[in-house]
JSON list of C-alpha atoms in Angstrom, two decimals:
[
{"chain": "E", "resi": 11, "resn": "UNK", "atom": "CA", "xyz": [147.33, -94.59, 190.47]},
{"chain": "E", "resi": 12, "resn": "UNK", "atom": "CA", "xyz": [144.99, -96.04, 188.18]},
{"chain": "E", "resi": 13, "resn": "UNK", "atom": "CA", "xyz": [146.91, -98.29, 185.14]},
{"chain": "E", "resi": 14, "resn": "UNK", "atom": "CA", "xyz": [145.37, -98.58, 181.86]},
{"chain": "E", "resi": 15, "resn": "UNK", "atom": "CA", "xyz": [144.41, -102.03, 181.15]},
{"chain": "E", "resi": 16, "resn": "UNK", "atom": "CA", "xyz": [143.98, -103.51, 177.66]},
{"chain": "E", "resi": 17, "resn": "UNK", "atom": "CA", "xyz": [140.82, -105.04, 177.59]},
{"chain": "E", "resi": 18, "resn": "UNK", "atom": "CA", "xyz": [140.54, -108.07, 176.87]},
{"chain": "E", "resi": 19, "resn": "UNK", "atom": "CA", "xyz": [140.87, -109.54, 173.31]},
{"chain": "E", "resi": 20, "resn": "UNK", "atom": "CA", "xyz": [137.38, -111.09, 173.63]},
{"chain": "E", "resi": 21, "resn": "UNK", "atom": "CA", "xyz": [136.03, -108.12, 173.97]},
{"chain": "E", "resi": 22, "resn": "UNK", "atom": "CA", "xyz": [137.63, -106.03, 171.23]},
{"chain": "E", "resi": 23, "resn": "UNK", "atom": "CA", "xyz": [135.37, -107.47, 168.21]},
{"chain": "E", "resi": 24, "resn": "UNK", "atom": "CA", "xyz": [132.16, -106.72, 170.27]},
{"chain": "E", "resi": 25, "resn": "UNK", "atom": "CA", "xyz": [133.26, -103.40, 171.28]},
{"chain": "E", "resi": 26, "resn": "UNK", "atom": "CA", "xyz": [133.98, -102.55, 167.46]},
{"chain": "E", "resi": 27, "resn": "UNK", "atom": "CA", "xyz": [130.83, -104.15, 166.07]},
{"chain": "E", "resi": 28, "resn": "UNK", "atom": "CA", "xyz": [128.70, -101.73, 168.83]},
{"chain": "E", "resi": 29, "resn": "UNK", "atom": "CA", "xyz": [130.17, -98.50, 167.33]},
{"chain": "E", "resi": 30, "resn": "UNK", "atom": "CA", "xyz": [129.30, -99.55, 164.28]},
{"chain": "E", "resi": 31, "resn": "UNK", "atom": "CA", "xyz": [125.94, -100.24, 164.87]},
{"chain": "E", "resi": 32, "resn": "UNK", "atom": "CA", "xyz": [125.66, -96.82, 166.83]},
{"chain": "E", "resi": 33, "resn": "UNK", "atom": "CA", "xyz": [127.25, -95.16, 163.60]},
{"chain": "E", "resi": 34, "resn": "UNK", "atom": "CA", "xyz": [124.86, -96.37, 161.42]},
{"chain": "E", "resi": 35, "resn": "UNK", "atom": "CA", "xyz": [122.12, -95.81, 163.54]},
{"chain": "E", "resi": 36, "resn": "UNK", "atom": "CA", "xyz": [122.50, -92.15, 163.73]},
{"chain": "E", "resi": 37, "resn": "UNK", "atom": "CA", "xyz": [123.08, -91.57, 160.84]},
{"chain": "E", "resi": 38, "resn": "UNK", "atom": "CA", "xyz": [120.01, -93.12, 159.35]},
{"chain": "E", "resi": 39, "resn": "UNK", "atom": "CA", "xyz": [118.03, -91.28, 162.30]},
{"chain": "E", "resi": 40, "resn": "UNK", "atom": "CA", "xyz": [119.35, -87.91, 160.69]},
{"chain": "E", "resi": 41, "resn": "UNK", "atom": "CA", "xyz": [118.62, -89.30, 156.65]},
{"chain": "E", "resi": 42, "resn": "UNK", "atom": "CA", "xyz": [115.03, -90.19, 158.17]},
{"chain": "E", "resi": 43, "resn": "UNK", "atom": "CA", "xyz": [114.74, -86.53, 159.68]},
{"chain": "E", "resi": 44, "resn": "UNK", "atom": "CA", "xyz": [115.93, -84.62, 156.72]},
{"chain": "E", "resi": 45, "resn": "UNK", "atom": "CA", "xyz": [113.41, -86.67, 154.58]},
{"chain": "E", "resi": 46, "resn": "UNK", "atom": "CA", "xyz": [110.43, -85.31, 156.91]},
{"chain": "E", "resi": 47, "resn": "UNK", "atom": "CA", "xyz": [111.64, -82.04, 156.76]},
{"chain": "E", "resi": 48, "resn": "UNK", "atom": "CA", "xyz": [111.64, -81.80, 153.04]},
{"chain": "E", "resi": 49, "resn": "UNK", "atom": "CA", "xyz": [108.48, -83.71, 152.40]},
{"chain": "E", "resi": 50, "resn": "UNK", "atom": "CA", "xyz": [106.53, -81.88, 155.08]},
{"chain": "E", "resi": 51, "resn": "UNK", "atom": "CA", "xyz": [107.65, -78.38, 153.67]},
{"chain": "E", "resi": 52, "resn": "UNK", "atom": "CA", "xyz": [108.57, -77.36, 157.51]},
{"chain": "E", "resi": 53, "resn": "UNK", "atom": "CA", "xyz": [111.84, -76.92, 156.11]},
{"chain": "E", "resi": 54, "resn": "UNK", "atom": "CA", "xyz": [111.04, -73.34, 154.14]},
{"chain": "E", "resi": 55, "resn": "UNK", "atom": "CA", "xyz": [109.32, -72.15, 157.90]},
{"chain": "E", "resi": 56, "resn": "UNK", "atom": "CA", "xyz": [112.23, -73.37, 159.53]},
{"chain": "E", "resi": 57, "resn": "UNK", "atom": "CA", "xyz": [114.47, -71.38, 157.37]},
{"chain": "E", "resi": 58, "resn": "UNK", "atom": "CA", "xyz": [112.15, -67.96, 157.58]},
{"chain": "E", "resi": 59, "resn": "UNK", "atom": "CA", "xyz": [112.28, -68.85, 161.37]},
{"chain": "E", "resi": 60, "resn": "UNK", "atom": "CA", "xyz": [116.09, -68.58, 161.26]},
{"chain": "E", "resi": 61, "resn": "UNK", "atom": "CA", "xyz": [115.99, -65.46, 159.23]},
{"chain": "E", "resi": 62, "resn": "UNK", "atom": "CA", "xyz": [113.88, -63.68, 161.10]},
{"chain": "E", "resi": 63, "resn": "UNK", "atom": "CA", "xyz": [116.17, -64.13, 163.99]},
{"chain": "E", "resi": 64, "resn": "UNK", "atom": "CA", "xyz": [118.39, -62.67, 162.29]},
{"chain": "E", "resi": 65, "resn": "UNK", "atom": "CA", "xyz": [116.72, -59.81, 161.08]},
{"chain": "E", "resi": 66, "resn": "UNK", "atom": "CA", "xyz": [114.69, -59.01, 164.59]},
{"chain": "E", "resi": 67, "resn": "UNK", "atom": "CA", "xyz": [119.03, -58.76, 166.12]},
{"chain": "E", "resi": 68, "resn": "UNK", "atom": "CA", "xyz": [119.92, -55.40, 164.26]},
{"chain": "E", "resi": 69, "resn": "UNK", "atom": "CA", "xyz": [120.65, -52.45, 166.21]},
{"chain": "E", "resi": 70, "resn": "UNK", "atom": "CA", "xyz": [118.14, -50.21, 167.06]},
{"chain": "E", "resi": 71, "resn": "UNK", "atom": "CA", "xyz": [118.35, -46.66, 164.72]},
{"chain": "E", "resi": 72, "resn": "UNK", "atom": "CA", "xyz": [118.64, -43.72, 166.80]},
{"chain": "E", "resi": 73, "resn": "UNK", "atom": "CA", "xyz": [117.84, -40.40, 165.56]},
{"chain": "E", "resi": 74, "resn": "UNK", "atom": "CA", "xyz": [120.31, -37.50, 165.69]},
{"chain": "E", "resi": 75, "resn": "UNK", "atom": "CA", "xyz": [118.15, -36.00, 168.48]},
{"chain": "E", "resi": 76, "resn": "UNK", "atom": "CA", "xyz": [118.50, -39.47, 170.80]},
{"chain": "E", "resi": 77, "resn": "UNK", "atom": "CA", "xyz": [115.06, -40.80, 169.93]},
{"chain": "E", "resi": 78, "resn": "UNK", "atom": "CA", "xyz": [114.94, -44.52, 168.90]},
{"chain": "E", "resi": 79, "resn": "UNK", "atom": "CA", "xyz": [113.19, -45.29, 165.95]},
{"chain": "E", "resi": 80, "resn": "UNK", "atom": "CA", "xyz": [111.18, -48.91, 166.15]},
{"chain": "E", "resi": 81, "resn": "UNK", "atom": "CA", "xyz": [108.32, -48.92, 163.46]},
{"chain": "E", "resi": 82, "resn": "UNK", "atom": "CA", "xyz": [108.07, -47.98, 159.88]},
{"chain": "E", "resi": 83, "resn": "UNK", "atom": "CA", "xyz": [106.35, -44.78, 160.30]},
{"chain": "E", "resi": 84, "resn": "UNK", "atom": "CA", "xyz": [108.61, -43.49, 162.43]},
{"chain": "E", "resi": 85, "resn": "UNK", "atom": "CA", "xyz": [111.63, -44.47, 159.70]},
{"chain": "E", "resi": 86, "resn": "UNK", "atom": "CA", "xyz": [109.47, -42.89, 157.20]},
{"chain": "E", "resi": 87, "resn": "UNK", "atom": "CA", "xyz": [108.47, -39.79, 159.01]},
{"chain": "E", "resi": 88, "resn": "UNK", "atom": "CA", "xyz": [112.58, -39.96, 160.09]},
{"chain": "E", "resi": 89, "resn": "UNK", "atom": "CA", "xyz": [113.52, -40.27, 156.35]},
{"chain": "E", "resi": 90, "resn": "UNK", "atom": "CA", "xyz": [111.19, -37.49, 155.37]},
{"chain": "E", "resi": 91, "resn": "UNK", "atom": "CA", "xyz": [112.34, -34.97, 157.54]},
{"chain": "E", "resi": 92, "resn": "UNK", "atom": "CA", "xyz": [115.59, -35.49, 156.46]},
{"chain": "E", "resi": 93, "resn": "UNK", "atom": "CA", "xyz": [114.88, -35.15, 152.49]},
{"chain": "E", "resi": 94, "resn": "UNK", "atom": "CA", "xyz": [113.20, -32.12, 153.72]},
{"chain": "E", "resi": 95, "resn": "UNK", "atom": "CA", "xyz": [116.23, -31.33, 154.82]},
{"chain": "E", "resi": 96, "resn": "UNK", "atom": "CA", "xyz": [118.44, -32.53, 152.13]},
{"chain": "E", "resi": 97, "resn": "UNK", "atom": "CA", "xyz": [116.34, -30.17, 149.91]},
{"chain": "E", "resi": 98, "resn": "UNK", "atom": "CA", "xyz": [117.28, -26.85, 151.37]},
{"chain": "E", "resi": 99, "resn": "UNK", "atom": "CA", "xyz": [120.78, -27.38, 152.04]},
{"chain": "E", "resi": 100, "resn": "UNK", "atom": "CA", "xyz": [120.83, -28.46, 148.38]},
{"chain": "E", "resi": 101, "resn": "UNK", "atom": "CA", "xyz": [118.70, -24.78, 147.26]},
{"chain": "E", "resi": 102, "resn": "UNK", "atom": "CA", "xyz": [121.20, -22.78, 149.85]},
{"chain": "E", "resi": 103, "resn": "UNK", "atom": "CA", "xyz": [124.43, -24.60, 148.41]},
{"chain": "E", "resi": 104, "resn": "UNK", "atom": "CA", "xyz": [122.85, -23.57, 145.17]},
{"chain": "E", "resi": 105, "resn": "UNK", "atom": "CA", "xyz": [121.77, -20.13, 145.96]},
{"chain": "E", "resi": 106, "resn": "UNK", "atom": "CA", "xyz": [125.80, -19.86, 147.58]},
{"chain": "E", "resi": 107, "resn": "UNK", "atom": "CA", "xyz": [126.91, -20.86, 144.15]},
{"chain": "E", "resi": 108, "resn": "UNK", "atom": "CA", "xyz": [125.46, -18.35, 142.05]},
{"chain": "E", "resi": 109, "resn": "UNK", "atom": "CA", "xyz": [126.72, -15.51, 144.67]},
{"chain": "E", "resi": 110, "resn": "UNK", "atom": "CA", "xyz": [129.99, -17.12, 143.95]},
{"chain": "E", "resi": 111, "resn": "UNK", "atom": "CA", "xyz": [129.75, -16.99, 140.15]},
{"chain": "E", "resi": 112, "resn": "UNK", "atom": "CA", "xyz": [128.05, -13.41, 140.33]},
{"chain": "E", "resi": 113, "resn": "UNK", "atom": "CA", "xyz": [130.77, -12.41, 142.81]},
{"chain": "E", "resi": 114, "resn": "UNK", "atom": "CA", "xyz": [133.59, -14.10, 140.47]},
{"chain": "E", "resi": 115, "resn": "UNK", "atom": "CA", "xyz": [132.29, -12.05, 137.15]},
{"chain": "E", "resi": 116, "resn": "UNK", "atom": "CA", "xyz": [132.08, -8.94, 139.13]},
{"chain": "E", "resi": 117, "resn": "UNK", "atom": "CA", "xyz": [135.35, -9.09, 140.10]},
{"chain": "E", "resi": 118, "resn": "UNK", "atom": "CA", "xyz": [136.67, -9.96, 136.76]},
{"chain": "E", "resi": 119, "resn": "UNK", "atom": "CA", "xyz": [134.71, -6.86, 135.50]},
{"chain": "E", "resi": 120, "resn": "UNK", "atom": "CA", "xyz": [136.62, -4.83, 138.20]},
{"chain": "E", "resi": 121, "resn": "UNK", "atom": "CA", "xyz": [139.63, -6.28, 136.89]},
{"chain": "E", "resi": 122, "resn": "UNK", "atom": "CA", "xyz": [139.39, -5.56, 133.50]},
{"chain": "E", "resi": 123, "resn": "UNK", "atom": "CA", "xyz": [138.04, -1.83, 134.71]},
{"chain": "E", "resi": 124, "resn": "UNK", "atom": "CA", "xyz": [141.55, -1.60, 136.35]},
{"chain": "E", "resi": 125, "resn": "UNK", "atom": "CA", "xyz": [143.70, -2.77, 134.09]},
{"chain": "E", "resi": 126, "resn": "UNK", "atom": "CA", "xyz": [142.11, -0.05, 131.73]},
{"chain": "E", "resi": 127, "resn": "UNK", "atom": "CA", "xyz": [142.56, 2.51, 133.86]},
{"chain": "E", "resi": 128, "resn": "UNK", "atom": "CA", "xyz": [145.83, 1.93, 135.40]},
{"chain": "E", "resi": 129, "resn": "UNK", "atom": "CA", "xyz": [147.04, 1.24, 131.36]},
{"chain": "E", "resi": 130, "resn": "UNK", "atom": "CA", "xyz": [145.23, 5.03, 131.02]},
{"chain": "E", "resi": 131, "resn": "UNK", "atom": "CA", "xyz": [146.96, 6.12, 134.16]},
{"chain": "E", "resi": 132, "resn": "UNK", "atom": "CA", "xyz": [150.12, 5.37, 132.95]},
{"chain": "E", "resi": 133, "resn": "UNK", "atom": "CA", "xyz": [149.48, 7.19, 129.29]},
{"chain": "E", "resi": 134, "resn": "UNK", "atom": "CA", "xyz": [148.82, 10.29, 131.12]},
{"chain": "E", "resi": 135, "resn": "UNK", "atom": "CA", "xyz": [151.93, 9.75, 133.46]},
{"chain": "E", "resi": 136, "resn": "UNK", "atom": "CA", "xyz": [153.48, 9.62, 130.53]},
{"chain": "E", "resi": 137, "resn": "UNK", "atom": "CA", "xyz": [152.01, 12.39, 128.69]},
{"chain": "E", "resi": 138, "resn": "UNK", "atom": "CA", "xyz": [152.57, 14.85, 131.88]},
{"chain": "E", "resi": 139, "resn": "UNK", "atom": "CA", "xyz": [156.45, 13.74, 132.19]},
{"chain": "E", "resi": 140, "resn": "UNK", "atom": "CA", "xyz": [156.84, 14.23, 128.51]},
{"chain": "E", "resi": 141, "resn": "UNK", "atom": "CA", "xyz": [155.05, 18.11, 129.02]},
{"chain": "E", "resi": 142, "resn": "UNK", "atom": "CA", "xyz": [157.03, 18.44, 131.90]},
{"chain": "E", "resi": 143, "resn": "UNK", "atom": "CA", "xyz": [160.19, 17.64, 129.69]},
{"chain": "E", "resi": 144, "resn": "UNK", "atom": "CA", "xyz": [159.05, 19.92, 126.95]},
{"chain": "E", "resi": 145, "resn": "UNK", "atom": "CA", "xyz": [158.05, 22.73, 129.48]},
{"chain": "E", "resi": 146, "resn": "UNK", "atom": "CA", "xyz": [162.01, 22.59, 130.28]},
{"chain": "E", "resi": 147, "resn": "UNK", "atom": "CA", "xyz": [163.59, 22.64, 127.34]},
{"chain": "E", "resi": 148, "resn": "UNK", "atom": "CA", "xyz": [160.96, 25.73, 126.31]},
{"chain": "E", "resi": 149, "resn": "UNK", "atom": "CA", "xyz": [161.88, 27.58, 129.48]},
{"chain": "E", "resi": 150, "resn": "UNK", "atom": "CA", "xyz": [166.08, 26.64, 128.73]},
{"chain": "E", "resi": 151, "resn": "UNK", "atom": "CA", "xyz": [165.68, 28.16, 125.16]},
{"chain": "E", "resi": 152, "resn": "UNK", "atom": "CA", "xyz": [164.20, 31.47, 127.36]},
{"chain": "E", "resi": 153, "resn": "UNK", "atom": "CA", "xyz": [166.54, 31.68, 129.69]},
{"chain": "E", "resi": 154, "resn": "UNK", "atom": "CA", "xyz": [169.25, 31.05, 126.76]},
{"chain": "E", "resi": 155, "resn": "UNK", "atom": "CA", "xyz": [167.79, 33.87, 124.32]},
{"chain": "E", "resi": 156, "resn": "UNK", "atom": "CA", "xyz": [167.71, 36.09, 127.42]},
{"chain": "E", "resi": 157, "resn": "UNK", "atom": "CA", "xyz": [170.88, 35.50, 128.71]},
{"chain": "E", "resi": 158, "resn": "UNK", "atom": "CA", "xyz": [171.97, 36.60, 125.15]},
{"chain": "E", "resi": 159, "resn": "UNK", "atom": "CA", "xyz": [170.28, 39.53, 124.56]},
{"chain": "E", "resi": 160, "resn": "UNK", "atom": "CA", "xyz": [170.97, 41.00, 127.70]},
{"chain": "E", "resi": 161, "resn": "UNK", "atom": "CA", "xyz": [174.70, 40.21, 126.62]},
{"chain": "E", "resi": 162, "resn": "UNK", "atom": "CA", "xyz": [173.76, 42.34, 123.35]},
{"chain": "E", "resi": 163, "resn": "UNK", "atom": "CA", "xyz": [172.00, 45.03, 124.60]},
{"chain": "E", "resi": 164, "resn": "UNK", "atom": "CA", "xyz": [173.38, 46.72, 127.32]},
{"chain": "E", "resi": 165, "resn": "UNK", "atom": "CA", "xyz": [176.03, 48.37, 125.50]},
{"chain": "E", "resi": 166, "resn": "UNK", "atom": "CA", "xyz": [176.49, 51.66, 123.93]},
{"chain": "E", "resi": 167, "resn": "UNK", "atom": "CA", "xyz": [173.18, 53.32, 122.77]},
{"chain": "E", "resi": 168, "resn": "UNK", "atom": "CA", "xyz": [174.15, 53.34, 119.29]},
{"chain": "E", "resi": 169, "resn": "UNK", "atom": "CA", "xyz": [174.95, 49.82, 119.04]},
{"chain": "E", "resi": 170, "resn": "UNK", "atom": "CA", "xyz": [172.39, 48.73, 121.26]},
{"chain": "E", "resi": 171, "resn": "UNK", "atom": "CA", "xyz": [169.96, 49.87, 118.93]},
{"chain": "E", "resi": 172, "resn": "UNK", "atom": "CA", "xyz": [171.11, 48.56, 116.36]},
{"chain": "E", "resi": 173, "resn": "UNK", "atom": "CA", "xyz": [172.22, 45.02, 118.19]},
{"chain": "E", "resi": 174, "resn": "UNK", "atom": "CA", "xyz": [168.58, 44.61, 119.23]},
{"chain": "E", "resi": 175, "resn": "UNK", "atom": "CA", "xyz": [166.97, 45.71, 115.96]},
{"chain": "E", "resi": 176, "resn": "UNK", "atom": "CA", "xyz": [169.18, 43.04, 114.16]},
{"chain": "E", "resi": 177, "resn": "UNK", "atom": "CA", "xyz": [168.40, 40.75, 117.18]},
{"chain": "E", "resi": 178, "resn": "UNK", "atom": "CA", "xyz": [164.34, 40.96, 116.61]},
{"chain": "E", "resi": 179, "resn": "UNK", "atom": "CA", "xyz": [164.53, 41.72, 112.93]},
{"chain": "E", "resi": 180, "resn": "UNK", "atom": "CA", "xyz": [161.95, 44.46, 113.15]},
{"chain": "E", "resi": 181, "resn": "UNK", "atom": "CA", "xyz": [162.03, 47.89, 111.95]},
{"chain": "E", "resi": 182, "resn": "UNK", "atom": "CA", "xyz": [160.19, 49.27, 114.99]},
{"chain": "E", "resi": 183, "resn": "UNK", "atom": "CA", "xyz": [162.38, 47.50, 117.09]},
{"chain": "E", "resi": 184, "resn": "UNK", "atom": "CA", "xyz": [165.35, 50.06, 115.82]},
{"chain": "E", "resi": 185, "resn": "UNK", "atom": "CA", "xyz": [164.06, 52.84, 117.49]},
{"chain": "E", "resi": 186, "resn": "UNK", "atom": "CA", "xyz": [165.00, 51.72, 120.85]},
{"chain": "E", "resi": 187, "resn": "UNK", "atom": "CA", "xyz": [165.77, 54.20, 123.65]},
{"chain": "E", "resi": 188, "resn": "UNK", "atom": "CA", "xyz": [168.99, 53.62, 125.16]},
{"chain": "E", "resi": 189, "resn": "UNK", "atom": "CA", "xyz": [167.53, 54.75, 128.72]},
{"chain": "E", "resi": 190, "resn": "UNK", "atom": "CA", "xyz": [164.71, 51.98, 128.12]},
{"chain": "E", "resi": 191, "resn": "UNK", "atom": "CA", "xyz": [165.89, 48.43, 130.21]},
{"chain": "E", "resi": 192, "resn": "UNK", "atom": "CA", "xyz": [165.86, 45.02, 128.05]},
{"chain": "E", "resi": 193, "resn": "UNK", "atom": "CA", "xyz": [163.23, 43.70, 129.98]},
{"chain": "E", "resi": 194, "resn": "UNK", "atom": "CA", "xyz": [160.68, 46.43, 129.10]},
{"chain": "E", "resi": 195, "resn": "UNK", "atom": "CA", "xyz": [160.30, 44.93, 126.11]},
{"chain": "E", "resi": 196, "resn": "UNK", "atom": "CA", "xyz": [158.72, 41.77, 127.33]},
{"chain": "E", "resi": 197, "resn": "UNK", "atom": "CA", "xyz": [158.83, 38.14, 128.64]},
{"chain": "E", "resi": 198, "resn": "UNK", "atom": "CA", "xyz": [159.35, 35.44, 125.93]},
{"chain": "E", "resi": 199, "resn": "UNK", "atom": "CA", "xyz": [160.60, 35.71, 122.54]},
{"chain": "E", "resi": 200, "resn": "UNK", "atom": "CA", "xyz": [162.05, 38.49, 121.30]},
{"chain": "E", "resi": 201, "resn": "UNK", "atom": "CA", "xyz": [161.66, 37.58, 117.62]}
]
């Protein structure tokens, strides 16, 4: 294999001074270049040269039907259709709103309507239970009053006659024919 040799010490100082001398040498070549630039103004082109690269790299903008927009006036036309757009979703979401609101205060009115009626609903439910209840007790005291005078009457005709007279506290009521049935005399009260 090949050794590594130390070069010789003789040759170590020239060696040195060489890189040196190359070391300065590009570097003043690059102070030198950089001067140019700056006096010539070449370095503002240089700079919208690089830029422009950059710029002409960007992705190409593709519509949402697949066309590729290149120039301007397509962008613009693009950009228009779209705020055409933007427009009449924003009037239907608008439109969709007020529905909503109208909708919203109609049902609030029907709520209100049916809280009043189901609060008058439940007065006559009421009203009906407590006529029902009074109907009851009415048709008790009849049945009661009847039960009793057809306890009184049926006896003798003398004291029948007399019972029922006392019983309705009526003068005509004491001429009574004993052969003449309690109920003949009516449904209801006997006073």
């Amino acid at each position: 294999m090949f050794a590594y040799t130390a070069l010789p010490f003789s040759l170590a100082p020239q060696i040195s001074f060489a890189l040196f001398f190359l070391s300065i040498l590009f570097a003043t070549a690059a102070g030198v270049t950089a001067f140019l630039l700056l006096a010539s103004g070449n370095l503002q082109n240089l700079q919208d040269q690089f830029d422009h690269r950059k710029k002409s790299h960007t992705l190409p903008i593709v519509a949402d039907n697949g066309e590729i927009l290149a120039t301007k006036d397509e962008l613009l036309f693009h950009i228009d259709i779209l705020e055409t757009k933007l427009k009449n979703k924003a009037a239907e979401l608008e439109a969709w709103k007020g529905k909503l609101n109208k909708a919203e205060m109609e049902m609030q009115k029907l709520n209100n309507a049916s809280g009043e009626v189901r609060r008058h609903y439940m007065k006559l439910k009421t009203d009906v239970a407590k006529t029902e209840d009074d109907c009851k007790e009415i048709q008790n005291q009849i049945d009661e009053f009847r039960r009793r005078q057809a306890e009184i009457c049926p006896e003798s005709a003398d004291r029948r006659g007399h019972s029922c007279s006392v019983l309705s506290g009526s003068k005509g009521m004491s001429k009574i024919r004993s052969d003449t049935p309690p109920e003949a005399y009516g449904k209801g009260n006997i006073f």
